[in-house]
Amino acid sequence: SIPNRRKRKNFFIAKKKKLAIIGGEPTLHPDFVYILNNLDKDWRITVTSNFTGPFFEGDAEGLRKIKKRRHLRFNGSYHFLENVSIEKFIENVIKTKKAGIKIHSIFIVGHPGHIEEVNRYKERLRKVHPNVKVQRFYGYYQGRLYPLPPEDYDIVYEQQDGIRNYKDYPEGFSQESRQSMYCLMNKVLFAPNGDVYKCHYRLYTGHKEKMGNLFNQDVLVCDKDYFLCHDYGFCNPCDAEGHPFKRLDGTAFNIAESIKK
């Protein structure tokens, strides 16, 4: 918990308290170090960073201010298509390690139009960290919606994303049309301003349907039951694994479960 903040109701009870801090780039948040240092000790915290920006510049004073804790780890995400220098990325990975912070995995997106570059950067990154994983590309490329079934690739994707139902995936994640659908969540998402949402689509769009705000009002208690959503079709791929769905006629399905077309 953060000192001097009013106690809030639990969202739901979990045996393991897991917290993922992602972005955008989380180190850009002005209270990034304060938040890390004031979370309860029993949280298992994973920070995913692109290892760029002012937080890592110079002697990276912010890294040294992070309190050492057993269940804190960083993951790295290298965005070569955004013209991020591989040399600067590697330099900041090394800075983070020297500060005594554990780095678990480094990810790189396997864009279908840049596979040779992906393999080249992967080998360079493995020289400074052993656990480098290629992730599948999400979105449209040359008129096709990705990701595709594994047999359609000529590269190995080490990072599993949970998308296995390629029959129903386009209907929910193509960003083309909306329909009503029941959705079952297994996590809650926090925006930088404290707003709380049930899925990435609502988070990234600042959707009017939110669960409240951590700082300004009480947060609704989540009972892990299906809720009715009218934006199915614009789902974010990050929610493919964690959100079972159910049609209005009661038919249940899951994007994470394999099904034949």
Tab-separated table of C-alpha atoms in Angstrom:
chain	number	residue	atom	x	y	z
A	1	SER	CA	0.000	0.000	0.000
A	2	ILE	CA	1.052	3.631	-0.495
A	3	PRO	CA	1.331	5.688	2.718
A	4	ASN	CA	-1.239	8.444	3.395
A	5	ARG	CA	-3.723	6.958	0.940
A	6	ARG	CA	-7.193	5.915	2.103
A	7	LYS	CA	-7.663	2.149	2.099
A	8	ARG	CA	-9.603	0.827	-0.900
A	9	LYS	CA	-11.664	-2.316	-1.274
A	10	ASN	CA	-9.972	-5.342	-2.794
A	11	PHE	CA	-10.790	-5.955	-6.453
A	12	PHE	CA	-10.798	-9.674	-5.855
A	13	ILE	CA	-8.908	-12.101	-3.662
A	14	ALA	CA	-5.957	-13.852	-5.269
A	15	LYS	CA	-3.502	-16.358	-3.803
A	16	LYS	CA	-0.582	-14.603	-5.488
A	17	LYS	CA	-0.500	-10.833	-5.745
A	18	LYS	CA	0.879	-10.023	-9.179
A	19	LEU	CA	1.351	-6.548	-10.588
A	20	ALA	CA	2.550	-5.709	-14.104
A	21	ILE	CA	3.705	-2.141	-14.717
A	22	ILE	CA	3.695	-1.449	-18.447
A	23	GLY	CA	3.217	1.404	-20.895
A	24	GLY	CA	3.826	3.295	-23.039
A	25	GLU	CA	6.992	3.670	-21.021
A	26	PRO	CA	6.413	3.381	-17.249
A	27	THR	CA	9.673	5.111	-16.267
A	28	LEU	CA	8.255	8.364	-17.700
A	29	HIS	CA	5.709	8.531	-14.869
A	30	PRO	CA	6.944	11.177	-12.394
A	31	ASP	CA	6.189	8.924	-9.403
A	32	PHE	CA	7.614	5.717	-10.896
A	33	VAL	CA	10.290	5.147	-8.230
A	34	TYR	CA	7.987	6.246	-5.389
A	35	ILE	CA	5.314	3.762	-6.453
A	36	LEU	CA	7.786	0.865	-6.681
A	37	ASN	CA	9.310	1.648	-3.303
A	38	ASN	CA	5.977	1.921	-1.475
A	39	LEU	CA	4.129	-1.149	-2.697
A	40	ASP	CA	3.576	-3.963	-0.201
A	41	LYS	CA	6.453	-6.428	0.013
A	42	ASP	CA	4.286	-9.388	-1.018
A	43	TRP	CA	3.547	-8.018	-4.511
A	44	ARG	CA	5.281	-9.834	-7.362
A	45	ILE	CA	6.139	-6.904	-9.624
A	46	THR	CA	7.133	-7.027	-13.290
A	47	VAL	CA	8.096	-3.778	-15.024
A	48	THR	CA	8.229	-3.818	-18.828
A	49	SER	CA	10.411	-1.021	-20.183
A	50	ASN	CA	11.866	-0.048	-23.559
A	51	PHE	CA	15.033	1.063	-21.709
A	52	THR	CA	15.015	4.487	-23.331
A	53	GLY	CA	14.254	7.980	-22.099
A	54	PRO	CA	15.536	10.375	-19.434
A	55	PHE	CA	15.253	7.837	-16.603
A	56	PHE	CA	18.229	5.940	-18.042
A	57	GLU	CA	20.337	8.908	-19.158
A	58	GLY	CA	23.660	9.851	-17.582
A	59	ASP	CA	24.402	8.002	-14.368
A	60	ALA	CA	20.755	6.806	-14.161
A	61	GLU	CA	20.253	8.053	-10.608
A	62	GLY	CA	16.657	6.810	-10.607
A	63	LEU	CA	17.778	3.194	-10.964
A	64	ARG	CA	19.877	3.453	-7.807
A	65	LYS	CA	16.916	4.885	-5.877
A	66	ILE	CA	14.805	1.767	-6.470
A	67	LYS	CA	14.784	-0.317	-3.296
A	68	LYS	CA	16.015	-3.862	-3.711
A	69	ARG	CA	13.240	-6.379	-3.238
A	70	ARG	CA	12.979	-10.091	-3.871
A	71	HIS	CA	9.945	-10.058	-6.155
A	72	LEU	CA	10.851	-7.205	-8.498
A	73	ARG	CA	12.023	-7.798	-12.030
A	74	PHE	CA	12.284	-5.854	-15.276
A	75	ASN	CA	11.501	-7.041	-18.783
A	76	GLY	CA	12.852	-5.216	-21.806
A	77	SER	CA	11.119	-4.543	-25.115
A	78	TYR	CA	13.319	-3.483	-28.037
A	79	HIS	CA	11.475	-1.407	-30.673
A	80	PHE	CA	13.819	-1.289	-33.653
A	81	LEU	CA	11.085	-0.029	-36.002
A	82	GLU	CA	10.866	3.139	-33.900
A	83	ASN	CA	14.520	3.916	-34.663
A	84	VAL	CA	15.673	3.051	-31.158
A	85	SER	CA	19.457	2.687	-31.148
A	86	ILE	CA	20.519	-0.882	-30.379
A	87	GLU	CA	23.697	0.488	-28.797
A	88	LYS	CA	21.743	2.786	-26.457
A	89	PHE	CA	19.295	0.006	-25.580
A	90	ILE	CA	22.129	-2.378	-24.695
A	91	GLU	CA	23.888	0.347	-22.702
A	92	ASN	CA	20.782	0.893	-20.580
A	93	VAL	CA	20.240	-2.840	-20.068
A	94	ILE	CA	23.760	-3.008	-18.652
A	95	LYS	CA	23.107	0.038	-16.432
A	96	THR	CA	20.013	-1.642	-15.018
A	97	LYS	CA	21.910	-4.827	-14.223
A	98	LYS	CA	24.744	-2.895	-12.583
A	99	ALA	CA	22.167	-1.173	-10.366
A	100	GLY	CA	21.311	-4.613	-8.977
A	101	ILE	CA	17.915	-4.915	-10.659
A	102	LYS	CA	16.944	-8.299	-12.070
A	103	ILE	CA	16.149	-8.472	-15.786
A	104	HIS	CA	14.069	-11.504	-16.687
A	105	SER	CA	13.401	-11.356	-20.453
A	106	ILE	CA	14.047	-9.107	-23.427
A	107	PHE	CA	11.411	-9.122	-26.166
A	108	ILE	CA	11.521	-8.123	-29.797
A	109	VAL	CA	8.504	-8.106	-32.134
A	110	GLY	CA	8.865	-10.402	-35.136
A	111	HIS	CA	7.386	-8.073	-37.748
A	112	PRO	CA	6.721	-10.199	-40.871
A	113	GLY	CA	8.370	-7.631	-43.135
A	114	HIS	CA	11.610	-7.441	-41.139
A	115	ILE	CA	12.505	-11.004	-40.170
A	116	GLU	CA	16.182	-10.701	-41.165
A	117	GLU	CA	16.572	-7.628	-38.965
A	118	VAL	CA	14.772	-9.388	-36.110
A	119	ASN	CA	17.207	-12.307	-36.222
A	120	ARG	CA	20.196	-9.970	-36.410
A	121	TYR	CA	19.108	-7.877	-33.427
A	122	LYS	CA	18.197	-10.999	-31.485
A	123	GLU	CA	21.768	-12.287	-31.742
A	124	ARG	CA	23.191	-8.937	-30.629
A	125	LEU	CA	20.905	-8.809	-27.614
A	126	ARG	CA	21.832	-12.346	-26.593
A	127	LYS	CA	25.409	-11.175	-26.114
A	128	VAL	CA	24.294	-9.092	-23.119
A	129	HIS	CA	21.332	-11.158	-21.887
A	130	PRO	CA	20.641	-14.887	-22.386
A	131	ASN	CA	16.841	-14.761	-22.369
A	132	VAL	CA	15.768	-12.976	-25.578
A	133	LYS	CA	12.368	-13.899	-27.016
A	134	VAL	CA	10.699	-13.031	-30.310
A	135	GLN	CA	7.017	-12.072	-30.021
A	136	ARG	CA	4.400	-12.339	-32.731
A	137	PHE	CA	3.297	-9.185	-34.537
A	138	TYR	CA	-0.259	-7.934	-33.857
A	139	GLY	CA	-2.131	-5.960	-36.496
A	140	TYR	CA	-2.400	-5.708	-40.269
A	141	TYR	CA	0.438	-6.291	-42.723
A	142	GLN	CA	-0.117	-6.428	-46.484
A	143	GLY	CA	-3.855	-6.754	-45.928
A	144	ARG	CA	-3.656	-9.718	-43.527
A	145	LEU	CA	-4.584	-9.651	-39.853
A	146	TYR	CA	-1.820	-11.006	-37.615
A	147	PRO	CA	-1.017	-13.183	-35.742
A	148	LEU	CA	-1.397	-16.207	-37.996
A	149	PRO	CA	-1.414	-19.919	-37.116
A	150	PRO	CA	2.101	-21.210	-36.243
A	151	GLU	CA	2.404	-23.239	-39.444
A	152	ASP	CA	2.200	-20.029	-41.502
A	153	TYR	CA	5.492	-18.687	-40.115
A	154	ASP	CA	9.093	-19.391	-41.054
A	155	ILE	CA	10.480	-18.081	-37.751
A	156	VAL	CA	10.264	-19.442	-34.212
A	157	TYR	CA	8.343	-17.290	-31.728
A	158	GLU	CA	9.592	-18.146	-28.250
A	159	GLN	CA	7.156	-15.900	-26.388
A	160	GLN	CA	3.687	-17.437	-26.133
A	161	ASP	CA	0.826	-14.947	-26.458
A	162	GLY	CA	-2.121	-17.252	-25.745
A	163	ILE	CA	-3.826	-16.746	-29.129
A	164	ARG	CA	-4.859	-20.164	-30.483
A	165	ASN	CA	-8.434	-19.763	-31.700
A	166	TYR	CA	-7.822	-18.369	-35.186
A	167	LYS	CA	-11.439	-18.933	-36.217
A	168	ASP	CA	-12.941	-16.444	-33.744
A	169	TYR	CA	-9.948	-14.114	-33.386
A	170	PRO	CA	-10.706	-11.848	-36.425
A	171	GLU	CA	-14.280	-11.248	-35.263
A	172	GLY	CA	-13.166	-9.764	-31.963
A	173	PHE	CA	-9.820	-8.185	-32.773
A	174	SER	CA	-9.972	-6.866	-36.360
A	175	GLN	CA	-11.042	-3.323	-35.339
A	176	GLU	CA	-13.725	-3.311	-38.048
A	177	SER	CA	-17.171	-3.524	-36.417
A	178	ARG	CA	-18.721	-3.652	-32.956
A	179	GLN	CA	-21.195	-6.078	-31.429
A	180	SER	CA	-22.441	-6.922	-27.948
A	181	MET	CA	-20.714	-9.750	-26.109
A	182	TYR	CA	-20.287	-11.013	-22.561
A	183	CYS	CA	-16.693	-10.873	-21.336
A	184	LEU	CA	-15.036	-12.428	-18.284
A	185	MET	CA	-12.025	-10.629	-16.844
A	186	ASN	CA	-9.217	-11.959	-14.663
A	187	LYS	CA	-7.365	-8.706	-14.036
A	188	VAL	CA	-7.855	-4.980	-13.599
A	189	LEU	CA	-5.890	-2.239	-15.331
A	190	PHE	CA	-4.778	1.100	-13.898
A	191	ALA	CA	-4.236	4.221	-15.993
A	192	PRO	CA	-1.498	6.711	-14.991
A	193	ASN	CA	-4.166	9.051	-13.575
A	194	GLY	CA	-5.635	6.315	-11.344
A	195	ASP	CA	-8.629	5.361	-13.506
A	196	VAL	CA	-9.424	1.631	-13.310
A	197	TYR	CA	-10.603	-0.417	-16.306
A	198	LYS	CA	-11.577	-3.990	-17.146
A	199	CYS	CA	-9.635	-4.333	-20.426
A	200	HIS	CA	-6.882	-2.770	-22.533
A	201	TYR	CA	-9.301	-1.327	-25.097
A	202	ARG	CA	-11.076	0.708	-22.439
A	203	LEU	CA	-7.782	1.710	-20.847
A	204	TYR	CA	-6.139	2.930	-24.059
A	205	THR	CA	-9.227	4.829	-25.249
A	206	GLY	CA	-10.100	6.396	-21.890
A	207	HIS	CA	-13.497	4.699	-22.110
A	208	LYS	CA	-16.416	6.189	-20.173
A	209	GLU	CA	-17.159	2.774	-18.621
A	210	LYS	CA	-14.583	2.456	-15.867
A	211	MET	CA	-14.506	0.981	-12.383
A	212	GLY	CA	-13.691	4.264	-10.703
A	213	ASN	CA	-10.494	6.082	-9.775
A	214	LEU	CA	-7.966	5.127	-7.116
A	215	PHE	CA	-7.537	8.683	-5.896
A	216	ASN	CA	-10.859	10.484	-6.352
A	217	GLN	CA	-13.627	8.002	-5.585
A	218	ASP	CA	-14.396	4.500	-4.365
A	219	VAL	CA	-13.572	1.695	-6.755
A	220	LEU	CA	-16.207	-0.862	-7.672
A	221	VAL	CA	-15.657	-4.366	-6.328
A	222	CYS	CA	-15.138	-6.927	-9.091
A	223	ASP	CA	-16.753	-10.325	-8.530
A	224	LYS	CA	-15.155	-12.121	-11.509
A	225	ASP	CA	-18.474	-12.524	-13.310
A	226	TYR	CA	-19.284	-11.945	-16.991
A	227	PHE	CA	-20.067	-8.346	-17.923
A	228	LEU	CA	-21.833	-7.065	-21.033
A	229	CYS	CA	-19.574	-5.203	-23.470
A	230	HIS	CA	-20.759	-3.374	-26.595
A	231	ASP	CA	-17.276	-2.932	-28.109
A	232	TYR	CA	-16.476	-6.534	-29.050
A	233	GLY	CA	-14.673	-6.319	-32.363
A	234	PHE	CA	-12.241	-3.683	-31.114
A	235	CYS	CA	-10.589	-5.884	-28.479
A	236	ASN	CA	-6.871	-5.445	-27.856
A	237	PRO	CA	-4.706	-8.560	-28.488
A	238	CYS	CA	-3.273	-8.186	-24.978
A	239	ASP	CA	-6.650	-9.406	-23.702
A	240	ALA	CA	-6.869	-12.488	-25.938
A	241	GLU	CA	-5.538	-14.885	-23.309
A	242	GLY	CA	-7.146	-13.515	-20.172
A	243	HIS	CA	-10.729	-12.920	-21.300
A	244	PRO	CA	-13.182	-15.753	-22.034
A	245	PHE	CA	-16.228	-14.632	-24.007
A	246	LYS	CA	-19.891	-15.641	-24.209
A	247	ARG	CA	-22.369	-14.733	-26.936
A	248	LEU	CA	-25.801	-13.372	-26.130
A	249	ASP	CA	-27.287	-16.807	-26.838
A	250	GLY	CA	-25.060	-18.290	-24.111
A	251	THR	CA	-22.419	-19.892	-26.368
A	252	ALA	CA	-19.033	-19.625	-24.640
A	253	PHE	CA	-15.650	-19.529	-26.371
A	254	ASN	CA	-12.078	-18.542	-25.659
A	255	ILE	CA	-9.441	-17.061	-27.978
A	256	ALA	CA	-6.802	-18.962	-25.986
A	257	GLU	CA	-8.270	-22.385	-26.846
A	258	SER	CA	-7.514	-24.064	-30.159
A	259	ILE	CA	-10.435	-24.660	-32.498
A	260	LYS	CA	-10.581	-25.895	-36.066
A	261	LYS	CA	-11.836	-23.481	-38.713
